[in-house]
XYZ file of C-alpha atoms in Angstrom:
755
model
C 0.000 0.000 0.000
C 1.353 3.397 -0.955
C 2.216 5.672 1.931
C 0.539 9.019 2.545
C 3.781 10.807 1.669
C 3.945 9.012 -1.686
C 0.318 9.785 -2.431
C 1.109 13.486 -2.194
C 3.441 13.044 -5.143
C 0.993 10.879 -7.090
C -1.251 12.345 -9.768
C -1.915 9.598 -12.315
C -3.226 10.451 -15.754
C -4.096 8.489 -18.886
C -4.028 10.329 -22.188
C -4.649 8.626 -25.509
C -4.365 5.318 -23.705
C -1.007 6.150 -22.148
C -0.908 5.626 -18.381
C 1.546 8.237 -17.079
C 3.410 8.053 -13.822
C 3.434 11.169 -11.751
C 6.214 13.708 -11.788
C 9.309 12.404 -10.044
C 7.769 9.012 -9.313
C 10.934 7.035 -8.702
C 9.415 3.550 -9.156
C 9.153 1.796 -12.520
C 5.770 1.179 -14.077
C 4.245 -0.500 -17.130
C 2.485 1.565 -19.776
C 1.210 0.779 -23.265
C 4.032 2.913 -24.614
C 6.606 0.837 -22.717
C 4.967 -2.293 -24.163
C 5.523 -0.743 -27.608
C 9.203 -0.251 -26.779
C 9.415 -3.871 -25.612
C 7.791 -4.960 -28.886
C 10.429 -2.986 -30.753
C 13.220 -4.724 -28.823
C 11.519 -8.087 -29.481
C 11.353 -7.510 -33.262
C 14.858 -6.084 -33.426
C 16.057 -9.449 -32.135
C 13.731 -11.569 -34.254
C 13.851 -9.772 -37.613
C 16.775 -9.381 -39.962
C 17.859 -5.811 -40.560
C 20.723 -4.241 -42.458
C 23.708 -2.873 -40.556
C 22.814 0.834 -41.141
C 19.233 0.160 -39.993
C 20.459 -1.651 -36.901
C 22.744 1.255 -36.045
C 19.916 3.746 -36.413
C 17.639 1.627 -34.230
C 20.330 1.222 -31.572
C 20.765 4.996 -31.427
C 16.998 5.344 -31.082
C 16.581 2.996 -28.088
C 17.922 5.292 -25.362
C 15.816 8.364 -26.298
C 12.734 6.148 -26.481
C 13.399 4.747 -23.012
C 14.341 8.002 -21.328
C 12.112 10.438 -23.175
C 8.441 11.198 -22.509
C 5.767 8.728 -23.585
C 4.766 9.097 -27.228
C 1.489 8.417 -28.960
C 1.391 5.360 -31.190
C 1.510 7.513 -34.309
C 4.611 9.337 -33.145
C 6.269 6.110 -32.023
C 5.658 4.273 -35.314
C 6.750 7.283 -37.360
C 10.002 7.519 -35.390
C 10.769 3.826 -35.854
C 9.741 3.897 -39.507
C 12.320 6.596 -40.224
C 15.002 4.172 -39.027
C 13.630 0.880 -40.374
C 10.217 0.573 -42.112
C 10.292 -3.225 -41.890
C 10.700 -3.206 -38.101
C 8.007 -0.535 -37.718
C 5.557 -2.725 -39.629
C 6.442 -5.748 -37.477
C 5.918 -3.748 -34.262
C 2.563 -2.502 -35.543
C 1.488 -6.063 -36.358
C 2.524 -7.306 -32.915
C 0.607 -4.548 -31.146
C -2.424 -5.200 -33.366
C -2.399 -8.882 -32.426
C -2.564 -7.948 -28.750
C -5.053 -5.087 -29.098
C -7.454 -6.951 -31.397
C -7.002 -10.262 -29.620
C -7.591 -11.230 -26.039
C -5.872 -10.768 -22.701
C -4.006 -14.039 -23.176
C -2.240 -12.560 -26.220
C -0.632 -9.905 -24.048
C 0.238 -12.599 -21.480
C 1.829 -14.669 -24.248
C 3.888 -11.656 -25.396
C 5.408 -11.172 -21.936
C 6.006 -14.876 -21.461
C 7.866 -15.248 -24.768
C 9.807 -11.993 -24.561
C 13.507 -12.913 -24.978
C 15.478 -11.278 -22.177
C 19.100 -11.655 -21.108
C 17.795 -13.441 -17.987
C 15.682 -16.080 -19.786
C 17.229 -16.485 -23.245
C 20.833 -17.494 -23.760
C 20.868 -16.136 -27.315
C 19.710 -12.649 -26.303
C 21.777 -9.820 -27.756
C 21.397 -7.687 -24.638
C 23.635 -8.014 -21.585
C 22.096 -8.275 -18.141
C 23.709 -5.046 -16.966
C 23.149 -3.114 -20.195
C 20.594 -0.337 -20.559
C 18.312 -2.590 -22.602
C 18.786 -5.530 -20.239
C 17.925 -3.507 -17.135
C 14.939 -1.936 -18.869
C 13.518 -5.317 -19.861
C 14.134 -6.689 -16.374
C 12.331 -3.762 -14.726
C 9.369 -4.073 -17.069
C 9.053 -7.820 -16.467
C 9.301 -7.386 -12.692
C 6.679 -4.675 -12.787
C 4.378 -6.771 -14.942
C 4.783 -9.925 -12.837
C 3.823 -8.058 -9.669
C 0.521 -6.891 -11.108
C -2.681 -8.496 -9.857
C -5.293 -9.783 -12.302
C -7.362 -6.595 -12.091
C -4.258 -4.516 -12.705
C -3.293 -6.644 -15.712
C -6.812 -6.198 -17.065
C -6.574 -2.415 -16.681
C -3.219 -2.456 -18.478
C -4.726 -4.498 -21.307
C -7.673 -2.115 -21.681
C -5.307 0.858 -21.753
C -3.229 -0.937 -24.425
C -6.359 -1.391 -26.508
C -7.202 2.294 -26.179
C -3.599 3.242 -26.925
C -3.708 1.278 -30.178
C -7.240 2.058 -31.350
C -7.098 5.760 -30.477
C -4.478 6.086 -33.201
C -7.110 5.123 -35.781
C -10.125 6.684 -34.070
C -11.645 9.995 -35.104
C -10.723 13.039 -32.946
C -14.298 13.353 -31.640
C -14.393 9.688 -30.607
C -11.021 10.029 -28.944
C -12.151 12.975 -26.832
C -15.289 11.132 -25.735
C -13.487 7.985 -24.701
C -10.651 9.589 -22.751
C -12.418 10.686 -19.543
C -13.717 7.198 -18.944
C -10.251 5.730 -18.786
C -8.421 7.938 -16.317
C -6.408 5.263 -14.591
C -4.636 5.010 -11.294
C -1.020 4.760 -12.206
C -0.015 3.234 -8.920
C -1.638 0.013 -10.157
C 1.357 -0.392 -12.459
C 3.875 0.223 -9.676
C 6.577 -2.315 -8.823
C 5.700 -2.266 -5.129
C 1.957 -1.588 -5.172
C -0.574 -4.178 -3.975
C -4.367 -4.291 -4.134
C -5.805 -0.956 -3.076
C -8.364 -0.782 -0.359
C -11.541 1.196 -0.848
C -10.414 3.898 1.571
C -7.107 4.388 -0.196
C -8.877 4.579 -3.517
C -11.229 7.278 -2.254
C -8.280 9.297 -0.883
C -6.496 9.066 -4.184
C -9.545 10.114 -6.127
C -9.711 13.249 -3.991
C -6.023 14.016 -4.400
C -5.447 12.970 -7.996
C -7.305 14.514 -10.907
C -6.382 14.411 -14.583
C -4.600 17.493 -15.881
C -5.069 17.940 -19.615
C -4.864 16.086 -22.894
C -1.387 15.315 -24.147
C -0.231 17.170 -27.214
C 2.262 16.216 -29.842
C 5.623 15.745 -28.169
C 8.628 16.496 -30.272
C 11.939 18.157 -29.637
C 10.517 21.658 -29.477
C 7.248 21.163 -27.644
C 6.915 20.972 -23.873
C 5.817 17.722 -22.321
C 2.223 18.335 -21.276
C 1.287 16.451 -18.151
C 3.274 14.690 -15.458
C 6.626 13.069 -16.123
C 8.533 10.372 -14.367
C 11.769 11.091 -12.520
C 13.874 9.843 -15.401
C 11.803 11.714 -17.966
C 12.088 14.933 -15.963
C 15.861 14.539 -15.631
C 16.159 13.799 -19.347
C 14.072 16.871 -20.204
C 16.116 19.161 -17.932
C 19.453 17.818 -19.174
C 18.426 18.237 -22.789
C 17.124 21.785 -22.371
C 20.200 22.859 -20.377
C 22.468 21.411 -23.067
C 20.543 23.163 -25.843
C 20.614 26.478 -23.974
C 24.398 26.221 -23.847
C 25.084 24.949 -27.358
C 22.121 25.759 -29.600
C 19.613 28.041 -27.911
C 17.509 28.261 -31.050
C 16.532 24.576 -30.710
C 15.547 24.853 -27.053
C 12.005 25.652 -26.000
C 10.927 29.263 -26.201
C 11.354 31.105 -22.868
C 7.621 31.266 -22.155
C 7.031 27.583 -22.989
C 10.028 26.463 -20.943
C 8.920 28.625 -18.010
C 5.461 27.036 -18.093
C 6.970 23.559 -18.141
C 9.270 24.343 -15.220
C 6.373 25.805 -13.253
C 4.470 22.557 -13.750
C 7.446 20.536 -12.531
C 8.017 22.722 -9.486
C 4.316 22.575 -8.645
C 4.665 18.823 -8.088
C 8.117 18.947 -6.516
C 9.256 22.377 -5.256
C 12.540 20.876 -3.992
C 13.794 19.757 -7.414
C 17.118 21.658 -7.478
C 17.888 21.087 -11.167
C 14.565 22.617 -12.190
C 15.400 25.761 -10.233
C 18.784 25.976 -11.958
C 17.232 25.637 -15.412
C 14.755 28.299 -14.338
C 17.749 30.525 -13.562
C 19.237 29.918 -17.027
C 15.887 30.592 -18.686
C 15.479 33.861 -16.781
C 18.940 34.987 -17.878
C 17.878 34.497 -21.500
C 15.321 37.277 -21.153
C 17.544 39.398 -18.876
C 15.227 39.017 -15.867
C 17.917 39.645 -13.264
C 15.602 39.641 -10.246
C 14.040 36.265 -11.073
C 17.465 34.844 -11.997
C 18.884 35.677 -8.559
C 15.721 34.331 -6.913
C 15.994 31.001 -8.783
C 19.703 30.752 -8.043
C 19.038 31.104 -4.317
C 16.396 28.398 -4.500
C 18.798 26.143 -6.428
C 21.534 26.311 -3.801
C 19.036 25.947 -0.952
C 17.564 22.785 -2.506
C 20.980 21.449 -3.494
C 22.158 21.578 0.101
C 18.926 20.196 1.553
C 18.751 17.330 -0.929
C 22.232 16.127 0.006
C 23.410 16.025 -3.605
C 26.874 17.115 -2.652
C 29.031 14.250 -3.832
C 32.661 13.629 -3.000
C 33.535 14.649 -6.518
C 32.881 18.258 -5.540
C 35.780 18.199 -3.137
C 36.038 17.973 0.620
C 33.504 19.635 2.864
C 30.742 19.530 0.265
C 28.271 21.489 2.412
C 30.646 24.388 2.947
C 31.788 24.309 -0.675
C 28.224 24.730 -1.902
C 27.767 27.652 0.448
C 30.945 29.253 -0.833
C 29.989 28.938 -4.484
C 26.488 30.182 -3.772
C 28.098 33.166 -2.110
C 30.303 33.614 -5.191
C 27.288 33.974 -7.448
C 25.897 36.533 -5.024
C 29.296 38.286 -4.993
C 29.956 37.669 -1.324
C 33.652 36.923 -0.832
C 33.706 36.779 2.937
C 32.781 33.093 3.307
C 35.412 32.045 0.791
C 38.061 34.030 2.644
C 37.168 32.406 5.953
C 37.236 28.955 4.345
C 40.548 29.670 2.589
C 39.084 28.676 -0.776
C 41.594 30.169 -3.213
C 39.796 28.915 -6.309
C 36.604 30.659 -5.283
C 38.516 33.814 -4.439
C 40.078 33.854 -7.898
C 36.636 33.632 -9.470
C 35.531 36.489 -7.242
C 38.545 38.558 -8.293
C 37.713 37.881 -11.947
C 34.183 39.145 -11.409
C 35.533 42.146 -9.505
C 37.751 43.412 -12.321
C 34.952 42.699 -14.811
C 32.556 44.859 -12.804
C 35.190 47.591 -12.572
C 35.510 47.581 -16.355
C 31.738 47.795 -16.731
C 31.760 50.885 -14.516
C 34.415 52.451 -16.746
C 37.161 52.321 -14.108
C 40.756 51.340 -14.766
C 41.031 47.751 -13.584
C 44.467 46.974 -15.021
C 46.102 46.396 -11.621
C 43.269 44.123 -10.459
C 43.413 42.164 -13.712
C 47.185 41.693 -13.529
C 46.894 40.447 -9.938
C 44.175 38.026 -11.004
C 46.330 36.632 -13.827
C 49.316 36.127 -11.508
C 47.269 34.360 -8.840
C 45.422 32.217 -11.380
C 48.744 31.072 -12.840
C 50.033 30.356 -9.320
C 47.034 28.119 -8.508
C 47.131 26.443 -11.948
C 43.817 27.856 -13.175
C 44.440 28.200 -16.940
C 40.881 29.287 -17.739
C 40.951 32.256 -15.373
C 44.521 33.154 -16.321
C 43.679 33.192 -20.016
C 40.478 35.112 -19.403
C 42.468 37.733 -17.499
C 45.027 38.071 -20.308
C 42.229 38.546 -22.822
C 40.801 41.262 -20.587
C 44.220 42.947 -20.420
C 44.468 42.797 -24.219
C 41.082 44.485 -24.520
C 42.141 47.216 -22.107
C 45.460 47.580 -23.926
C 43.671 48.080 -27.243
C 41.586 50.925 -25.828
C 44.655 52.464 -24.156
C 46.680 52.645 -27.375
C 49.010 49.642 -27.093
C 50.717 48.630 -30.315
C 49.193 45.814 -32.334
C 52.231 43.513 -32.206
C 52.279 43.510 -28.397
C 48.594 42.615 -28.201
C 48.898 39.903 -30.839
C 51.897 38.390 -29.045
C 49.870 38.206 -25.837
C 46.964 36.564 -27.647
C 49.336 34.119 -29.327
C 50.625 32.996 -25.938
C 47.083 32.503 -24.645
C 46.145 30.551 -27.786
C 48.895 28.051 -26.993
C 47.374 27.673 -23.529
C 43.893 27.239 -25.017
C 44.894 24.464 -27.371
C 46.941 22.745 -24.681
C 43.959 22.565 -22.310
C 41.282 22.304 -25.053
C 39.565 25.490 -23.906
C 37.247 25.726 -26.900
C 35.230 28.643 -25.581
C 38.321 30.771 -25.029
C 39.678 29.910 -28.470
C 36.483 31.321 -29.965
C 36.689 34.421 -27.774
C 40.332 34.941 -28.770
C 39.518 34.813 -32.487
C 36.546 37.150 -32.063
C 38.695 39.524 -30.034
C 41.420 39.471 -32.688
C 38.791 40.272 -35.329
C 37.580 43.246 -33.302
C 41.129 44.527 -32.696
C 42.045 44.397 -36.378
C 38.818 46.208 -37.206
C 39.541 48.875 -34.635
C 43.013 49.382 -36.069
C 41.496 49.740 -39.546
C 42.865 46.495 -41.012
C 39.693 45.178 -42.631
C 41.456 42.426 -44.580
C 42.970 40.929 -41.431
C 39.650 41.268 -39.606
C 37.901 39.408 -42.413
C 40.483 36.630 -42.272
C 40.106 36.149 -38.508
C 36.302 36.143 -38.724
C 36.383 33.473 -41.430
C 38.845 31.435 -39.384
C 36.458 31.419 -36.430
C 33.403 30.570 -38.518
C 35.177 27.632 -40.155
C 36.691 26.277 -36.945
C 35.499 22.892 -35.710
C 34.467 22.787 -32.062
C 36.611 20.890 -29.585
C 33.576 20.052 -27.493
C 31.424 16.990 -28.026
C 28.135 18.017 -29.607
C 24.960 15.925 -29.316
C 21.301 16.228 -30.264
C 22.239 17.516 -33.728
C 23.043 20.983 -32.395
C 25.231 23.532 -34.111
C 28.164 24.878 -32.121
C 27.808 28.425 -33.398
C 25.425 30.089 -30.977
C 28.018 31.628 -28.679
C 28.673 35.340 -28.295
C 31.989 34.991 -30.142
C 30.236 33.676 -33.252
C 27.651 36.460 -33.038
C 30.412 39.075 -32.843
C 32.292 37.549 -35.790
C 29.148 37.401 -37.941
C 28.285 41.010 -37.101
C 31.797 42.105 -38.125
C 31.392 40.100 -41.315
C 28.066 41.791 -42.075
C 29.516 45.273 -41.494
C 32.583 44.516 -43.628
C 30.373 43.382 -46.506
C 28.153 46.440 -46.073
C 31.211 48.699 -46.294
C 31.943 47.180 -49.708
C 28.350 47.612 -50.897
C 27.588 43.863 -50.917
C 24.125 44.186 -49.460
C 22.833 40.824 -50.757
C 25.546 39.054 -48.767
C 24.721 41.275 -45.780
C 21.082 40.200 -45.994
C 22.087 36.515 -45.954
C 24.380 36.983 -42.960
C 21.757 38.887 -40.986
C 19.127 36.278 -41.832
C 21.410 33.571 -40.450
C 21.981 35.659 -37.324
C 18.232 36.079 -36.828
C 17.671 32.333 -37.147
C 20.583 31.381 -34.918
C 20.003 34.108 -32.325
C 16.229 34.726 -32.056
C 15.054 38.067 -30.622
C 14.525 36.547 -27.170
C 18.091 35.174 -26.962
C 20.747 36.929 -24.914
C 23.029 37.786 -27.856
C 20.288 39.088 -30.170
C 21.165 42.657 -29.195
C 24.415 42.355 -31.170
C 22.825 41.683 -34.540
C 19.955 44.076 -33.863
C 22.402 46.960 -33.407
C 24.484 45.786 -36.365
C 21.399 45.640 -38.599
C 20.244 49.123 -37.568
C 23.701 50.646 -38.123
C 23.952 49.105 -41.593
C 20.481 50.375 -42.532
C 21.310 53.834 -41.191
C 24.595 54.114 -43.088
C 22.952 52.885 -46.277
C 20.157 55.464 -46.074
C 22.671 58.231 -45.320
C 24.842 57.224 -48.283
C 21.801 57.243 -50.561
C 20.682 60.628 -49.233
C 17.436 59.231 -47.762
C 17.626 61.162 -44.509
C 13.900 60.805 -43.830
C 14.419 57.032 -43.594
C 17.569 57.309 -41.505
C 16.051 59.615 -38.884
C 13.564 57.057 -37.370
C 16.401 54.552 -36.909
C 18.149 56.867 -34.450
C 15.625 56.102 -31.707
C 16.041 52.343 -32.168
C 19.843 52.614 -32.147
C 19.732 54.753 -28.990
C 17.677 52.066 -27.232
C 20.468 49.551 -27.836
C 23.487 51.859 -27.535
C 23.120 55.411 -26.276
C 26.528 56.550 -27.555
C 25.929 55.270 -31.098
C 22.455 56.784 -31.049
C 23.711 60.261 -30.124
C 26.442 60.184 -32.753
C 23.994 59.206 -35.495
C 21.491 61.782 -34.312
C 24.155 64.438 -34.844
C 24.853 63.061 -38.327
C 21.192 63.318 -39.321
C 20.849 66.826 -37.901
C 23.968 67.929 -39.784
C 22.632 66.417 -43.031
C 19.327 68.268 -42.525
C 21.257 71.572 -42.083
C 20.238 71.874 -38.419
C 23.781 72.829 -37.453
C 23.075 74.383 -34.053
C 21.266 71.284 -32.768
C 23.939 69.024 -34.231
C 26.708 71.022 -32.534
C 24.936 70.793 -29.152
C 24.561 67.011 -29.454
C 28.209 66.615 -30.473
C 29.447 68.630 -27.511
C 27.427 66.519 -25.055
C 28.663 63.353 -26.720
C 32.308 64.455 -26.605
C 32.129 65.165 -22.865
C 30.543 61.769 -22.238
C 33.084 59.872 -24.369
C 36.071 61.640 -22.821
C 34.790 60.616 -19.398
C 34.272 56.988 -20.483
C 37.555 56.984 -22.471
C 35.889 56.011 -25.746
C 38.643 57.346 -27.983
C 37.190 56.204 -31.307
C 33.954 58.137 -30.813
C 35.860 61.182 -29.517
C 37.821 61.313 -32.786
C 34.666 60.905 -34.878
C 32.990 63.697 -32.894
C 35.957 65.973 -33.592
C 35.731 65.238 -37.310
C 31.995 65.957 -37.351
C 32.548 69.204 -35.435
C 35.177 70.249 -37.993
C 32.656 69.608 -40.779
C 30.228 71.953 -39.009
C 32.942 74.642 -39.035
C 33.317 74.141 -42.789
C 29.663 75.021 -43.322
C 30.339 78.481 -41.883
C 33.618 78.750 -43.855
C 35.577 78.395 -40.617
C 38.331 76.296 -42.202
C 41.090 77.794 -40.071
C 38.974 77.120 -36.963
C 38.698 73.460 -37.928
C 42.497 72.948 -38.163
C 43.250 72.676 -34.395
C 40.431 70.138 -33.981
C 41.714 68.045 -36.874
C 45.306 68.118 -35.635
C 44.140 67.048 -32.186
C 42.097 64.207 -33.711
C 45.082 63.079 -35.803
C 47.327 63.021 -32.716
C 44.782 60.879 -30.839
C 44.355 58.485 -33.745
C 48.104 57.980 -34.143
C 48.609 57.648 -30.396
C 46.085 54.802 -30.306
C 47.245 53.335 -33.653
C 43.798 53.767 -35.225
C 44.868 53.734 -38.862
C 41.380 53.994 -40.349
C 40.502 57.071 -38.292
C 43.963 58.543 -38.903
C 43.460 58.204 -42.671
C 40.004 59.797 -42.442
C 41.447 62.666 -40.407
C 44.143 63.195 -43.038
C 41.416 63.420 -45.693
C 39.763 66.138 -43.619
C 43.074 67.978 -43.259
C 43.709 67.757 -46.999
C 40.238 69.131 -47.728
C 40.806 71.992 -45.282
C 44.142 72.836 -46.941
C 42.464 72.745 -50.343
C 39.860 75.242 -49.123
C 42.585 77.438 -47.631
C 44.206 77.694 -51.063
C 47.181 75.364 -50.743
C 46.221 72.422 -53.019
C 49.845 71.351 -53.473
C 50.146 70.651 -49.734
C 46.745 68.956 -49.764
C 47.818 66.634 -52.600
C 51.037 65.826 -50.771
C 49.136 64.980 -47.591
C 46.687 62.843 -49.562
C 49.481 60.593 -50.819
C 50.047 59.525 -47.213
C 46.438 58.464 -46.680
C 45.313 57.181 -50.076
C 47.120 53.825 -49.899
C 45.603 52.550 -46.593
C 42.183 53.896 -47.645
C 42.240 51.984 -50.931
C 43.604 48.866 -49.199
C 41.339 48.710 -46.148
C 38.737 51.466 -46.421
C 35.053 51.209 -47.216
C 33.696 51.893 -50.702
C 32.428 55.274 -49.484
C 35.845 56.201 -48.091
C 37.533 55.171 -51.351
C 35.122 57.251 -53.410
C 35.516 60.300 -51.165
C 39.316 60.005 -51.183
C 39.452 59.760 -54.988
C 36.992 62.631 -55.425
C 39.123 64.812 -53.159
C 42.273 63.747 -55.029
C 40.681 64.731 -58.333
C 39.705 68.128 -56.976
C 43.264 68.710 -55.703
C 44.629 67.675 -59.098
C 42.243 70.093 -60.804
C 43.306 72.899 -58.462
C 47.006 72.191 -58.989
C 46.439 71.957 -62.758
C 45.067 75.492 -62.797
C 41.314 74.945 -62.695
C 40.712 77.573 -60.019
C 37.485 79.465 -59.425
C 39.181 82.784 -60.292
C 40.423 81.332 -63.597
C 44.067 82.393 -63.041
C 47.099 80.276 -63.881
C 48.101 77.973 -66.728
C 46.236 74.647 -66.876
C 48.319 71.481 -66.684
C 46.669 69.059 -69.125
C 48.592 66.077 -67.776
C 47.163 66.597 -64.306
C 43.766 67.299 -65.856
C 43.882 63.907 -67.579
C 44.785 62.270 -64.283
C 41.845 64.050 -62.649
C 39.476 62.654 -65.316
C 40.668 59.111 -64.622
C 40.400 59.646 -60.878
C 36.825 60.927 -61.205
C 35.861 57.930 -63.330
C 37.164 55.600 -60.632
C 35.348 57.553 -57.917
C 32.111 57.354 -59.920
C 32.438 53.560 -59.951
C 32.614 53.423 -56.159
C 29.679 55.800 -55.670
C 27.586 53.834 -58.174
C 28.131 50.680 -56.155
C 26.517 52.398 -53.145
C 23.832 54.168 -55.208
C 25.134 57.427 -53.747
C 23.406 59.806 -56.157
C 24.357 63.055 -54.454
C 28.044 62.216 -54.742
C 27.572 61.042 -58.340
C 25.983 64.398 -59.148
C 29.125 66.127 -57.851
C 31.352 63.815 -59.898
C 29.419 64.420 -63.136
C 29.522 68.177 -62.528
C 33.316 68.147 -62.186
C 33.658 65.802 -65.170
C 31.659 68.197 -67.328
C 33.921 71.087 -66.320
C 37.069 69.085 -67.082
C 35.859 67.799 -70.443
C 34.827 71.300 -71.518
C 38.248 72.709 -70.562
C 39.974 69.895 -72.433
C 37.816 70.458 -75.514
C 36.096 67.068 -75.263
C 32.628 68.229 -76.291
C 30.866 64.852 -76.538
C 32.132 63.725 -73.128
C 31.182 67.108 -71.715
C 27.619 66.773 -73.029
C 27.345 63.241 -71.666
C 28.495 64.293 -68.187
C 26.223 67.335 -68.263
C 23.255 65.150 -69.237
C 23.980 62.689 -66.387
C 24.274 65.604 -63.984
C 20.962 67.014 -65.186
C 19.145 63.671 -64.833
C 20.417 63.149 -61.287
C 19.611 66.729 -60.335
C 16.028 66.313 -61.534
C 15.685 62.941 -59.795
C 16.987 64.197 -56.449
C 14.751 67.294 -56.543
C 16.961 69.010 -53.998
C 19.417 71.863 -54.475
C 22.946 70.609 -54.779
C 25.151 71.821 -51.921
C 28.270 73.673 -52.990
C 30.892 71.139 -54.002
C 33.473 73.153 -52.110
C 31.636 72.828 -48.790
C 31.899 69.099 -48.118
C 34.398 66.290 -48.321
């Protein structure tokens, strides 16, 4: 007779003929589904199958045993995918029992070849299959006649409900809500009083739905099924979040589990992971507390966790709550190193200089032989060094040393982080070719970790960062079809509810914004500023200033830029500070304050060179050359341009290349004698070079559909061709200019007022 305590954890339910054990029922039981699995094992032994089919069936056995009960249709479909012949044999065997009599089911169990009764059985006694068959036979042999009859009737319903109409199935289900304890290994005949108590406590929940990899298991689960479900979902959250249940569905499933067993520690931990997916910090901390409380109370602290398991759990719980005191008292150096790692990470997040803390952490981690923490600290130092202006070769040498450590200890996660970090560093330094190479290396790298369940090992933050860099690099070259494919893959691999979705969302918005700005569609770019600001306030402010400047709202743009510069100088965001200085200089150009812009540009150039930001340094040189051109010294401007043109053409974006060539052509025209006042002798050699340069610039602007810039190019081409006496070319350029001017329907800004 079941005890009162056990009855509190008993809530039997039959759905579609499947008699389910209650959540976390530790005992084994017999269900029609388990009979189907036994029939499969029977026919696998009796029938002849090919070697590939046998392998597929062998791989299928464990999920069928450990997973939730399936309907007959799902079960037969799963088996049929592996071996149609075996699926047909199983169906025939179940039909013989369901359409026959009770003695047919008795005969099936009596003739079932097991490793305990048949010498020629393929299963070992201690194997998974052998133990499963033994448990099922023991459970069946302990059933009384009335219990066997109930099992037979449920088997009939299980089989016939597969072929019944939906309406008939719904009508027949309430009549067959069975008491699952009848199938228990240790249960005996129930007394009337016990049965009445159970009927008061146990009521059916709801009809089972289709159970596949991405649908929650509706209704109670056994202990093994619950553990299998939790292990699978936790694994998918780590390795392929897109294949795990959606946050809301997983939360509902966990709530159902915890309703039956509030002390199930693993369910609380999965609840913590699920809450972190949606950035619910309060609920995450709440679930983590519950997990450690239940872990200690349940006595799951094994010797494998180290000595003093109770105290060790307390110390690591305290670590997650950032309380170092207990670890210090217990002299747990490993825990203290983790705490120190979190401490310097938090300092970095606050914008403080944590270099000393990080260096101490690396030294102590190396002393206590903690390669993961040591490598993580070095990577943090490299990141800080990049923002502080360290030279590239020093940073790459440090990363090379950590990579040796990663491969030695098979630290796959840190290898991915290292490659993503290298990609970001090369991008920051303006070496787009090297950044592209590192991103491709990461995306084509095979994981060192064992991957199961058919997951893809590319859902980590490192892969998201690399793909975002790849999308931006393609966008810079005007390859928007490739960008669309990359972003589509990112959206599929990192759904909006996932924790790394923010990366591709910001990347997508920035690409759209830059594209609209290049095409002169400022009315489409302006609404994107709000969305960008929601994800990154700094980027949002910078792009707001760009839009305001493009709309000739110079006063508002200047105010935004000043606020942004103060903020970035305080947070030591050097890249944005330089970009703000360049934008401020452009505002001075609009009021013909070219001499006023020079100190800003020289300061920006000094910062860019100090921090080895080649891309920004080249852009600053372009601004300086333009300023010199406007101040009437085109020879100096052309000389300065020669310093910047090579890195721009090698690593710059299509827009940067077009702007650089357009500026070069204008300098060549000015040096050749094509001045607004008409003085000086024209140099036809330089004029010819200017024509070629403008043609090349037009090609770059066409790739981006940058019509405003193309209008400027055609205007200058018409002037050159007329001066050179090339009438037909002049008319062609003038016609193209006229068509673009009519299409844009906006007055062309003076060519001399923008870069």
